[in-house]
Coordinates of C-alpha atoms in Angstrom, one line a residue:
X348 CA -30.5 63.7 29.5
X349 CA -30.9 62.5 26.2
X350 CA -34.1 60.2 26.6
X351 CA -35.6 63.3 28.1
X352 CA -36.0 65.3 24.4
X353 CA -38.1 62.2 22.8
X354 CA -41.0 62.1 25.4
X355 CA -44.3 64.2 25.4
X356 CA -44.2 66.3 22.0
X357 CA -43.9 62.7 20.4
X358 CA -46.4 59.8 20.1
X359 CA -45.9 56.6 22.7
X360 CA -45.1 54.5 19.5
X361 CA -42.3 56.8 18.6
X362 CA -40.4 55.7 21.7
X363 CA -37.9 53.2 21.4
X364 CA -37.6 50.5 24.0
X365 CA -34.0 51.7 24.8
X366 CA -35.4 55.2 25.5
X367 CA -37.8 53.4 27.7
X368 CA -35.2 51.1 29.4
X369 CA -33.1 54.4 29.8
X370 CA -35.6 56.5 31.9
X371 CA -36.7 53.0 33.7
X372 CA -33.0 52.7 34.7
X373 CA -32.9 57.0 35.8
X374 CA -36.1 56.7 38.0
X375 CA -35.3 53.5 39.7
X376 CA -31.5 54.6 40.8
X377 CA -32.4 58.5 41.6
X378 CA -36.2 59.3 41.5
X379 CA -37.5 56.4 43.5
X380 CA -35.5 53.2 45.5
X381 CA -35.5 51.2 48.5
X382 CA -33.2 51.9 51.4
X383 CA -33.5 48.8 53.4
X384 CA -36.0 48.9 56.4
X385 CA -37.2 51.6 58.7
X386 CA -36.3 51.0 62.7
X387 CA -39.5 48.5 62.5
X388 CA -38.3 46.4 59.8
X389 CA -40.6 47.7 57.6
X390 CA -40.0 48.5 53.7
X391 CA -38.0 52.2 53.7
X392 CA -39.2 54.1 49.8
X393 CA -36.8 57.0 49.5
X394 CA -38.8 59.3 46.3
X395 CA -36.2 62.5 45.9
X396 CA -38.3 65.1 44.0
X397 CA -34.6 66.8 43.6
X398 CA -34.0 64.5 40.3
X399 CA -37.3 65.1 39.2
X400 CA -36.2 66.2 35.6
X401 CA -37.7 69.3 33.1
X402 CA -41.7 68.8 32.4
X403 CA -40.9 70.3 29.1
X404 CA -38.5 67.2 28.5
X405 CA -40.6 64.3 29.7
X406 CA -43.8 63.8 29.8
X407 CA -44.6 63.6 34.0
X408 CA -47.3 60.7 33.5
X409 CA -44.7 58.2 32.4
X410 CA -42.6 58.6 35.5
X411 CA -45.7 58.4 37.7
X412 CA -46.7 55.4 35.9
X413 CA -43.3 54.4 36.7
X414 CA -43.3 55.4 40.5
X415 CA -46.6 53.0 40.8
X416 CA -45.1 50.3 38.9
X417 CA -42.0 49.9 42.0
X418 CA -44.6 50.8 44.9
X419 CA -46.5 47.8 43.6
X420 CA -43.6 45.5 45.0
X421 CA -44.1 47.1 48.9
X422 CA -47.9 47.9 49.1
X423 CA -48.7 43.7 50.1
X424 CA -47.0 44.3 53.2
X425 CA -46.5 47.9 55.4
X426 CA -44.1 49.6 54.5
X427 CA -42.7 53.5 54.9
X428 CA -42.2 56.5 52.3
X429 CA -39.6 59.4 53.3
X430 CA -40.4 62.0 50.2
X431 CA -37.2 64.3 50.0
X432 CA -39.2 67.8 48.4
X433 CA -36.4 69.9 49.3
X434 CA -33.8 71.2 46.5
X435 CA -36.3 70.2 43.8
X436 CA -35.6 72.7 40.7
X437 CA -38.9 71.5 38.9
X438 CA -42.4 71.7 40.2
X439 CA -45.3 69.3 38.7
X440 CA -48.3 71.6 37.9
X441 CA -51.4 71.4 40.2
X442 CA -53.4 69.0 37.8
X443 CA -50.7 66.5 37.6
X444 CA -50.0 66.7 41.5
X445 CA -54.0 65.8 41.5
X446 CA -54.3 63.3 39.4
X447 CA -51.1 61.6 40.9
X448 CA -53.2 61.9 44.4
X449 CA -56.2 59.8 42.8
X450 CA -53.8 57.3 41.2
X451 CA -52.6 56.1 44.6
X452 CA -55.4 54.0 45.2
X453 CA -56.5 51.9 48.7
X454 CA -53.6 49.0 47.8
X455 CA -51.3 51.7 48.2
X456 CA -52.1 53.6 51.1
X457 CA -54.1 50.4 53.1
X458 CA -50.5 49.4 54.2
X459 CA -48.2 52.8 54.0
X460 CA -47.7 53.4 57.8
X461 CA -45.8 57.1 57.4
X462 CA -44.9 59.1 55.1
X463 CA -42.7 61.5 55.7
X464 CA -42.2 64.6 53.6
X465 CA -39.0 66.0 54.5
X466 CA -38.4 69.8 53.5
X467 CA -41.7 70.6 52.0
X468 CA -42.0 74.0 50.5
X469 CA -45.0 75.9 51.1
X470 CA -46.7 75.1 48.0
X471 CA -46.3 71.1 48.6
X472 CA -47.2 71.7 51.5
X473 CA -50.5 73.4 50.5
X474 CA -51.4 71.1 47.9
X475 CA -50.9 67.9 50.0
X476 CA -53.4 69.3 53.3
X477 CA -55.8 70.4 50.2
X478 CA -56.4 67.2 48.6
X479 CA -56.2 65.5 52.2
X480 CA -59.0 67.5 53.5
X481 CA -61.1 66.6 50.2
X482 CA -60.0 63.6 49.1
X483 CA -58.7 61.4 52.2
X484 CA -59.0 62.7 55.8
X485 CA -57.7 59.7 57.2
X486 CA -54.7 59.5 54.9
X487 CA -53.7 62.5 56.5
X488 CA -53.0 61.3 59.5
X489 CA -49.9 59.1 58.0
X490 CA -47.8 62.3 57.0
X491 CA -45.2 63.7 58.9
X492 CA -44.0 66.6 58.2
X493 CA -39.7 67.0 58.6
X494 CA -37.7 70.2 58.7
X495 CA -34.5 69.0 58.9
X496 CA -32.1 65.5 58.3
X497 CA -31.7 65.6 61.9
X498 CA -35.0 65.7 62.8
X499 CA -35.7 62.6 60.5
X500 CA -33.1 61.0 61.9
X501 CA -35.2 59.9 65.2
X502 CA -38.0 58.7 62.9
X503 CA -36.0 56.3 59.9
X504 CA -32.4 54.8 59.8
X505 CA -31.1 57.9 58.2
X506 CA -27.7 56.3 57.8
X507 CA -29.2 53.8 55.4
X508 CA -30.3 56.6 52.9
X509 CA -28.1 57.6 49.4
X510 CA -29.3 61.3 50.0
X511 CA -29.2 63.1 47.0
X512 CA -26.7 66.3 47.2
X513 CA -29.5 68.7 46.0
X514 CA -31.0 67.6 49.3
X515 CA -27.6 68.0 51.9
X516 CA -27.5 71.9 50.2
X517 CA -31.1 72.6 50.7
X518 CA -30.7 71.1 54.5
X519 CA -28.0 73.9 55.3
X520 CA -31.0 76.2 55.1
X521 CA -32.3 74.9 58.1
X522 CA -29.2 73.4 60.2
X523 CA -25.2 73.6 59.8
X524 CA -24.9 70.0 60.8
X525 CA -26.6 67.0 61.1
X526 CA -26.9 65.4 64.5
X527 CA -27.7 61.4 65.0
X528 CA -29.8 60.3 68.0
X529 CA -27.6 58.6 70.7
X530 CA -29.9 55.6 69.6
X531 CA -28.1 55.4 66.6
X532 CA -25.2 54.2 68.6
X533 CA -22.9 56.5 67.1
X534 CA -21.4 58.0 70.3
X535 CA -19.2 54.4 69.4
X536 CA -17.7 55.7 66.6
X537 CA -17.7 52.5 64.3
X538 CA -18.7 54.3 61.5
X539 CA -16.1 57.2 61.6
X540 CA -13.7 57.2 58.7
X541 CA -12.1 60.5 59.0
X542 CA -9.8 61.0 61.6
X543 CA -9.6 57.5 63.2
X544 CA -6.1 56.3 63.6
X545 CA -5.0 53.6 61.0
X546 CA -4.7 50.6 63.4
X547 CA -8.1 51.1 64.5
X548 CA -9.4 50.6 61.1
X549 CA -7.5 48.3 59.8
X550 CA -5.9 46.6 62.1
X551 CA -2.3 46.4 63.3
X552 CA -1.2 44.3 60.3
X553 CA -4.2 45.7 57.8
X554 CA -6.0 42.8 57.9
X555 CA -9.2 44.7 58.2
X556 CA -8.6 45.6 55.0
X557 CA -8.9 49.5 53.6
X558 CA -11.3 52.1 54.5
X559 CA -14.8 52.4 53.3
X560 CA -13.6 55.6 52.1
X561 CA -10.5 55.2 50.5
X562 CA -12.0 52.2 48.3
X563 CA -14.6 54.3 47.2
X564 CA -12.2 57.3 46.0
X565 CA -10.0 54.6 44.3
X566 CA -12.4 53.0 42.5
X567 CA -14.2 55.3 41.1
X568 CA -10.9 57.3 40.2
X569 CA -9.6 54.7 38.4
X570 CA -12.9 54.4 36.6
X571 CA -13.7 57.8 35.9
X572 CA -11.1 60.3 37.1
X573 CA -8.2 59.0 34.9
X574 CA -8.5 61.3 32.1
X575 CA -10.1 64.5 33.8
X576 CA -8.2 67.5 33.6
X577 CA -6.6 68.6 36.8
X578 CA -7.7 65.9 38.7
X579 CA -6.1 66.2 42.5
X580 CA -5.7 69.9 41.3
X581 CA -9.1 71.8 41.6
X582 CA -11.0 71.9 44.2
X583 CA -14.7 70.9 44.6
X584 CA -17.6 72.9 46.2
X585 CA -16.7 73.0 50.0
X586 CA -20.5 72.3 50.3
X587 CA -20.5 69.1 48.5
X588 CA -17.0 68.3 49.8
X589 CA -18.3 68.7 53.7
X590 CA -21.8 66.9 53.1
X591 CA -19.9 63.6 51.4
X592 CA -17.3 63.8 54.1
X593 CA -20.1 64.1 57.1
X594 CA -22.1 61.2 54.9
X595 CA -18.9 58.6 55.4
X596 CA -18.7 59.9 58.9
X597 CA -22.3 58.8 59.9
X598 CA -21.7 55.4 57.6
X599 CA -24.1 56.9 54.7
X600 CA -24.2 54.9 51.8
X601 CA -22.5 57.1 49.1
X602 CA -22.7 57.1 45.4
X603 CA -19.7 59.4 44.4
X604 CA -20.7 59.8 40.6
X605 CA -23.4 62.3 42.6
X606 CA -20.1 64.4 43.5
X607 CA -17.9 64.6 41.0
X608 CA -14.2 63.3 40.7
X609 CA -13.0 66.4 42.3
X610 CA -15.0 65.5 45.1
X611 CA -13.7 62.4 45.3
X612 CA -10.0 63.5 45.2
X613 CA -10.3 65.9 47.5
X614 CA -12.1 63.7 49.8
X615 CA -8.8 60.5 49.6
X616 CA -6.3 63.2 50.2
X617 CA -8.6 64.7 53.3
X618 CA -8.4 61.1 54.6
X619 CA -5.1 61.5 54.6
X620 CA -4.4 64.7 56.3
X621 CA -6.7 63.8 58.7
X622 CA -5.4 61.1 60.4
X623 CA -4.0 61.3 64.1
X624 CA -0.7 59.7 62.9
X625 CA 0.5 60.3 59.4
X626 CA 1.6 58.2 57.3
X627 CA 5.1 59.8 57.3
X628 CA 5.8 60.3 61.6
X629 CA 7.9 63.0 62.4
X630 CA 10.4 60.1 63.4
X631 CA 11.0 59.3 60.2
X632 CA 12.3 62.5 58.9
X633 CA 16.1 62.1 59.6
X634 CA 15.6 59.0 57.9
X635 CA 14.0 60.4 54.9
X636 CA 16.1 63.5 54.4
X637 CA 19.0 60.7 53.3
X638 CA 17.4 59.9 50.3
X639 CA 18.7 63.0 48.5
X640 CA 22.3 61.2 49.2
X641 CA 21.6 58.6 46.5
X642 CA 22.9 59.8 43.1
X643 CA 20.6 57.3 41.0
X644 CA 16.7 56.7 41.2
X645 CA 17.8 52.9 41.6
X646 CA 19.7 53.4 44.9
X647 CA 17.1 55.7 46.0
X648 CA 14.5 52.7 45.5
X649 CA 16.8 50.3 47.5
X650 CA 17.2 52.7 50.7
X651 CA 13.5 53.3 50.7
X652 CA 12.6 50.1 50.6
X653 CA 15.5 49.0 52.6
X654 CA 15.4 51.8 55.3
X655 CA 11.9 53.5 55.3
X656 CA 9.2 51.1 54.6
X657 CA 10.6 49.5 57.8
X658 CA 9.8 52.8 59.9
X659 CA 6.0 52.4 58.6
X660 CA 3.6 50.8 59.7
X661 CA 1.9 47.5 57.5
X662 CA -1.2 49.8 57.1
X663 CA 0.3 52.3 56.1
X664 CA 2.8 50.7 53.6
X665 CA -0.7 49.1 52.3
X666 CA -2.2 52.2 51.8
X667 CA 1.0 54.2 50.3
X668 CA 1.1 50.8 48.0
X669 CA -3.2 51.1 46.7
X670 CA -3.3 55.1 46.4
X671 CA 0.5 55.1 44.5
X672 CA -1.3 52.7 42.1
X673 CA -3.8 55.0 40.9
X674 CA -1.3 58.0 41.1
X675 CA 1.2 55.8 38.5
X676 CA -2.1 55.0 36.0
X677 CA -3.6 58.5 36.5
X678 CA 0.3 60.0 35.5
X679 CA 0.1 57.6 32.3
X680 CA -2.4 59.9 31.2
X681 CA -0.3 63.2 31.7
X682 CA -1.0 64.3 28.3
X683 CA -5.0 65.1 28.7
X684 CA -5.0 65.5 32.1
X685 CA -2.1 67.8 32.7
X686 CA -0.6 65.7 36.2
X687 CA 2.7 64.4 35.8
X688 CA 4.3 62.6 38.5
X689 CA 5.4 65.7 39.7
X690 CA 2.1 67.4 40.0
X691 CA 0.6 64.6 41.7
X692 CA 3.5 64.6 44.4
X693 CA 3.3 68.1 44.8
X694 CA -0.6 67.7 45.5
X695 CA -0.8 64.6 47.5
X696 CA 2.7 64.5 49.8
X697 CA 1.4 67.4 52.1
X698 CA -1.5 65.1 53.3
X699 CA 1.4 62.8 54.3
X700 CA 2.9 64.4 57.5
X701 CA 2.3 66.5 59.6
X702 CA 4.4 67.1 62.8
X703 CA 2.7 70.0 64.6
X704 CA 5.7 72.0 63.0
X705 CA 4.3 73.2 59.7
X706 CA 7.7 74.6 58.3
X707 CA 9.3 71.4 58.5
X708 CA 6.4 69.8 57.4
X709 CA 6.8 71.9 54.2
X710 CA 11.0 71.5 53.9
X711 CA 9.9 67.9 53.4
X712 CA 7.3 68.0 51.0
X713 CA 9.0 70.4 48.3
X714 CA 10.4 69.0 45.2
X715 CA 11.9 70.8 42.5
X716 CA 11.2 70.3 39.0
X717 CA 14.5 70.8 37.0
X718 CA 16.9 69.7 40.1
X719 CA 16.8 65.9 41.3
X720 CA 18.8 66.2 43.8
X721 CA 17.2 69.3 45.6
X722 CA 14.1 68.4 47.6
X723 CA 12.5 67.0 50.8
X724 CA 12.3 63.3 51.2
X725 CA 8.7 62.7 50.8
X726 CA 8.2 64.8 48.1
X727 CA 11.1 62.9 46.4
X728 CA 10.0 59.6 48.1
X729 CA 6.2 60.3 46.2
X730 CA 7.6 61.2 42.8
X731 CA 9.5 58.5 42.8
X732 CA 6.8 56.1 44.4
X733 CA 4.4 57.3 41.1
X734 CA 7.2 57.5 38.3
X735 CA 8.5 53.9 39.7
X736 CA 5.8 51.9 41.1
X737 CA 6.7 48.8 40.3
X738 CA 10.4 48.7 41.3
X739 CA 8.8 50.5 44.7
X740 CA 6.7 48.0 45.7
X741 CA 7.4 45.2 43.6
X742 CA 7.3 42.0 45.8
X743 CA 6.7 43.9 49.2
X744 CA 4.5 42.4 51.4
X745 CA 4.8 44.5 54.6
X746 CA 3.2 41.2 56.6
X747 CA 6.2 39.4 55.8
X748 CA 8.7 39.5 58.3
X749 CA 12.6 40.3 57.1
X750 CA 15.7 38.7 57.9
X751 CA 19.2 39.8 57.6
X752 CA 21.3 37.1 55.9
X753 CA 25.0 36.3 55.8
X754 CA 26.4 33.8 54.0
X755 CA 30.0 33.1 56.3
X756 CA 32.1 29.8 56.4
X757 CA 29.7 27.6 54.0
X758 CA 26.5 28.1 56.4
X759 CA 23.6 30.8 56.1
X760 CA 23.1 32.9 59.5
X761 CA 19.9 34.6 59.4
X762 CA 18.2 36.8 62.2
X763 CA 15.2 39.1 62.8
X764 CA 15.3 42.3 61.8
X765 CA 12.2 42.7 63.7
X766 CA 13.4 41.9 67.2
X767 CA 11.5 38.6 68.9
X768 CA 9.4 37.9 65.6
X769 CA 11.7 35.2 64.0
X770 CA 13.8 32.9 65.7
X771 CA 17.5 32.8 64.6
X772 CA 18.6 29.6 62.9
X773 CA 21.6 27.9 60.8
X774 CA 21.1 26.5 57.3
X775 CA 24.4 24.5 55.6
X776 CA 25.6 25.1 52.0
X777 CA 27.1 22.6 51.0
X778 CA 31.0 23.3 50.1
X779 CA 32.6 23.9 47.1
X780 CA 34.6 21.6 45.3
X781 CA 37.7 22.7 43.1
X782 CA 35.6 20.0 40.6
X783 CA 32.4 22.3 40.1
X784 CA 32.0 25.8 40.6
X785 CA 30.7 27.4 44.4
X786 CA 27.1 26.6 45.5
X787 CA 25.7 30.2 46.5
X788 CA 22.0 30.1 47.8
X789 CA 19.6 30.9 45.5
X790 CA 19.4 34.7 44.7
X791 CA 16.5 35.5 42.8
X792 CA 14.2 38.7 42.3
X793 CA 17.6 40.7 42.4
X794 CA 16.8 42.9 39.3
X795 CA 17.7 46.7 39.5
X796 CA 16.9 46.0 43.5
X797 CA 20.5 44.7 44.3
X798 CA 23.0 47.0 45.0
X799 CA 27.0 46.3 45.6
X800 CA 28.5 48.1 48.9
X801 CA 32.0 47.6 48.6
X802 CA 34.1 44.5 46.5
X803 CA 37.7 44.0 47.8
X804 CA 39.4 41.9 45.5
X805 CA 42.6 40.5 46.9
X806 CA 44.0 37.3 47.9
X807 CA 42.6 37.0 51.1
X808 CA 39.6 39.9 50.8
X809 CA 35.7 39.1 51.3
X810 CA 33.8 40.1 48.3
X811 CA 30.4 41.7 50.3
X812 CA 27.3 41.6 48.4
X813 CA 24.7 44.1 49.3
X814 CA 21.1 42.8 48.8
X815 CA 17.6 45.0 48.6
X816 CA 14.8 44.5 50.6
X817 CA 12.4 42.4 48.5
X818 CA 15.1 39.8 47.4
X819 CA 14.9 36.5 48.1
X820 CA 17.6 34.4 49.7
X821 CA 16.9 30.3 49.3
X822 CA 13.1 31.3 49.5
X823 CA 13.5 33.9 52.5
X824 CA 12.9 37.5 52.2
X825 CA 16.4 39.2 53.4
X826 CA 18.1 42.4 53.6
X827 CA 21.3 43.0 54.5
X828 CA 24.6 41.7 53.5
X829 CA 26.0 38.2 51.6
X830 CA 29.4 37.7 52.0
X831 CA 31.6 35.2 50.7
X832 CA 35.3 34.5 51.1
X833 CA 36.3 33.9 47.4
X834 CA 39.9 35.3 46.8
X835 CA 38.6 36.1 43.0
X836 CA 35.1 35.7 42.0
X837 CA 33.9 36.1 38.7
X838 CA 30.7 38.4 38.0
X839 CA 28.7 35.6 36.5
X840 CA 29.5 33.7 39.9
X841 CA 27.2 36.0 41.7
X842 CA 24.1 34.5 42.6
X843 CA 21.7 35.8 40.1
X844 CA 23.8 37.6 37.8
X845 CA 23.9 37.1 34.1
X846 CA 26.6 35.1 32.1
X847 CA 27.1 38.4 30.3
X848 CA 29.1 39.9 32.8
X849 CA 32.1 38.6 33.1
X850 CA 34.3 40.2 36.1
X851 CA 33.3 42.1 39.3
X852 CA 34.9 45.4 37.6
X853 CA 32.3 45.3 35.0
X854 CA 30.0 44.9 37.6
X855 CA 31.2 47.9 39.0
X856 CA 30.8 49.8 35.7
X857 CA 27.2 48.5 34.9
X858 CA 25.9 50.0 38.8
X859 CA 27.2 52.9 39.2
X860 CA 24.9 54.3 42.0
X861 CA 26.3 52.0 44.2
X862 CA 27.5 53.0 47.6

């Protein structure tokens, strides 16, 4: 820590006040901070003598006078003091543990009602009953002394506490895992991230908006995992990894630049592969294996979006649409981290499914990296999803309801495609007169999306139009087909075609991975 190296063997008027504002800004966010109030309402201080940095580096009086300075803003009211001494790597010496004993005058013990000193080592421990017994007796009487997170779970809100993860390793020493009191009302589950079906926290239609956890990973992906090396790839520590995980679980507030990106990678795509339901049900897998049938990335876009998304539910297609986001900007990056779309398929599409049949589960996952057509369908479906995001989700809002349109005898017929959610209804066009050329219904947000099924061009032939999921029809989100009985229709006729094209052959010729 570079404001570390300018501290004791230097004079106070050497210091800069950016060095000073630097260690201000360390001590207040790891050494010492407030984590709401105790089970009494009182003031909770968490001091973690696990970021304590090197003596040699800083000189220990200015953090003590710094530890004083935020204790002044709890000692006019009671308040409590949980002391994490566990996982420390530096110990004061004796004379500054003394004379930070005598600083703590009678303002700031008067109102501390407990202290607890959570994972003291033996030579803490000595020191502190030393300078009790000569210095304050009755101070004595305010500490508790913990062994374990579980144990100081029935005394403080432990759920409330950014526990360093210096302190969740050292705890493994004395338990495997922590246990909440049934007072903390967690036999209820609300704060459970980690295997909790999707509806339940989200909502049927997402409108609880995305997981605690998922947000977290996101965000601080996108702001510091972009450019890391491997990224998805490596693997954490599994202690770190289960401690974070077990932290979301209990509702922990978590600060995930404590855990590293790998961490926090690991921890999205365990989110994932932890859910009851994946994202990808085993019912969709007939479905999925058909994208390999489309020749051309575009048509492979249009069935997804056409035939798959449907199959999902809205939380998942919101969740596929946020984590796809950060797998297309962390791919732009490709050249200093090393993940192509490729590589970040391969890693994440596993986490997707799994239907209690792990060899199938892996036939769909596969992709290879020469052959586009060889694959499973949501290894090809991710890929794609990464390398395409745009055209993927471009306009999809999986709330909105879809309609399948058709355009027959100068009137629009559209019904549900989601049985009993719209009512069908009739819209006229007005007809075409041999004055003006036909009125279609507005077509717009056709781009690359549209695809042509078949075009019969004879004298008495309909000229079918096959439309994408995502286009809109007269302001109405369709799919399905728009047919129109025109004996000979030119190209630029189309509804949202460009004047360029001039004949349905060259249509034809410029979309070639039509059915």
């Amino acid at each position: 820590m570079w404001w570390f190296y300018n501290s004791s063997p230097e004079p106070q008027a050497s210091r800069t006040s950016a060095d000073e504002e630097a260690l201000a800004d360390y001590i207040y966010s790891k050494v010492i901070y407030q984590a709401g109030v105790d089970f009494e309402s009182k003031p909770m201080v968490i001091i973690c003598a696990s970021n304590l940095p090197d003596p040699i580096e800083v000189d220990y009086d200015r953090i003590l006078s710094r530890i004083l300075l935020k204790l002044d803003l709890f000692v006019e009211s009671d308040y409590t003091v949980v002391l994490f001494a566990g996982g420390a790597k530096h110990n004061p010496g004796w004379s500054w543990m003394l004379r930070a004993y005598k600083s703590l005058s009678r303002k700031y013990k008067k109102n501390l009602k407990s202290l607890y000193i959570v994972q003291a080592t033996t030579w803490a421990r000595i020191s502190f009953d030393f300078m009790n017994a000569i210095i304050s007796p009755k101070f004595a009487k305010k500490i508790r002394y913990i062994h374990s997170l579980s144990e100081l779970a029935n005394f403080v809100p432990l759920t409330q506490i950014d526990i360093p993860p210096a302190v969740y390793e050292h705890n493994l020493k004395y338990e495997d895992k922590i246990t909440l009191p049934s007072s903390v009302n967690y036999k209820e589950n609300k704060r459970l991230m980690f295997g909790v079906p999707l509806e339940v926290l989200m909502g049927t239609e997402g409108e609880n908006g995305l997981p605690r956890v998922v947000r977290d990973c996101v965000t601080y992906l996108r702001a510091e995992g972009l450019q890391v090396e491997g990224v998805f790839r490596r693997s954490p520590s599994s202690t770190l990894l289960r401690q974070a995980k077990e932290a979301y679980d209990r509702g922990n507030p978590i600060n995930l630049s404590d855990y590293g990106v790998h961490t926090a990678a690991v921890l999205l795509k365990m989110f994932f592969n932890d859910l009851p339901v994946s994202i990808f049900p085993m019912q969709t897998y007939d479905v999925l294996k058909q994208i390999r049938g489309k020749q051309h990335y575009l048509g492979r876009i249009e069935f997804i979006r056409s035939s798959i998304f449907p199959l999902l539910s809205p939380a998942s297609i919101i969740l596929l649409q946020y984590v796809c986001s950060l797998l297309n900007e962390i791919s732009k990056y490709k050249d200093i981290n090393l993940m192509t779309a490729y590589n970040l398929a391969v890693m994440f599409a596993p986490n997707l499914v799994h239907s209690g049949n792990p060899m199938l589960d892996v036939s769909m996952c596969i992709l290879s990296r020469n052959n586009e057509n060889s694959g499973g369908g949501v290894g090809i479906l991710m890929k794609l999803a990464i390398e395409q995001f745009d055209l993927m989700f471009e306009g999809y809002e999986p709330r909105d309801c879809v309609r399948d349109v058709s355009v027959e005898n100068g009137t629009i017929s559209m019904s549900s495609s989601m049985s009993g959610s719209i009512e069908s209804s009739d819209t006229p066009i007005s007809p075409s007169s041999p004055s003006s050329p036909p009125k279609y219904p507005s077509l717009r947000k056709v781009r690359s999306l549209a695809a042509v099924s078949n075009l019969i061009i004879n004298g008495s032939g309909l000229d079918p139009f096959r439309v994408g999921a995502g286009v809109e029809i007269s302001g109405v989100k369709v799919q399905g087909m728009v047919s129109r009985s025109q004996p000979v229709t030119p190209y630029s006729d189309i509804p949202g075609s460009p004047a360029s094209m001039s004949s349905i052959e060259e249509l034809r010729r410029a979309m070639p991975w039509a059915s």
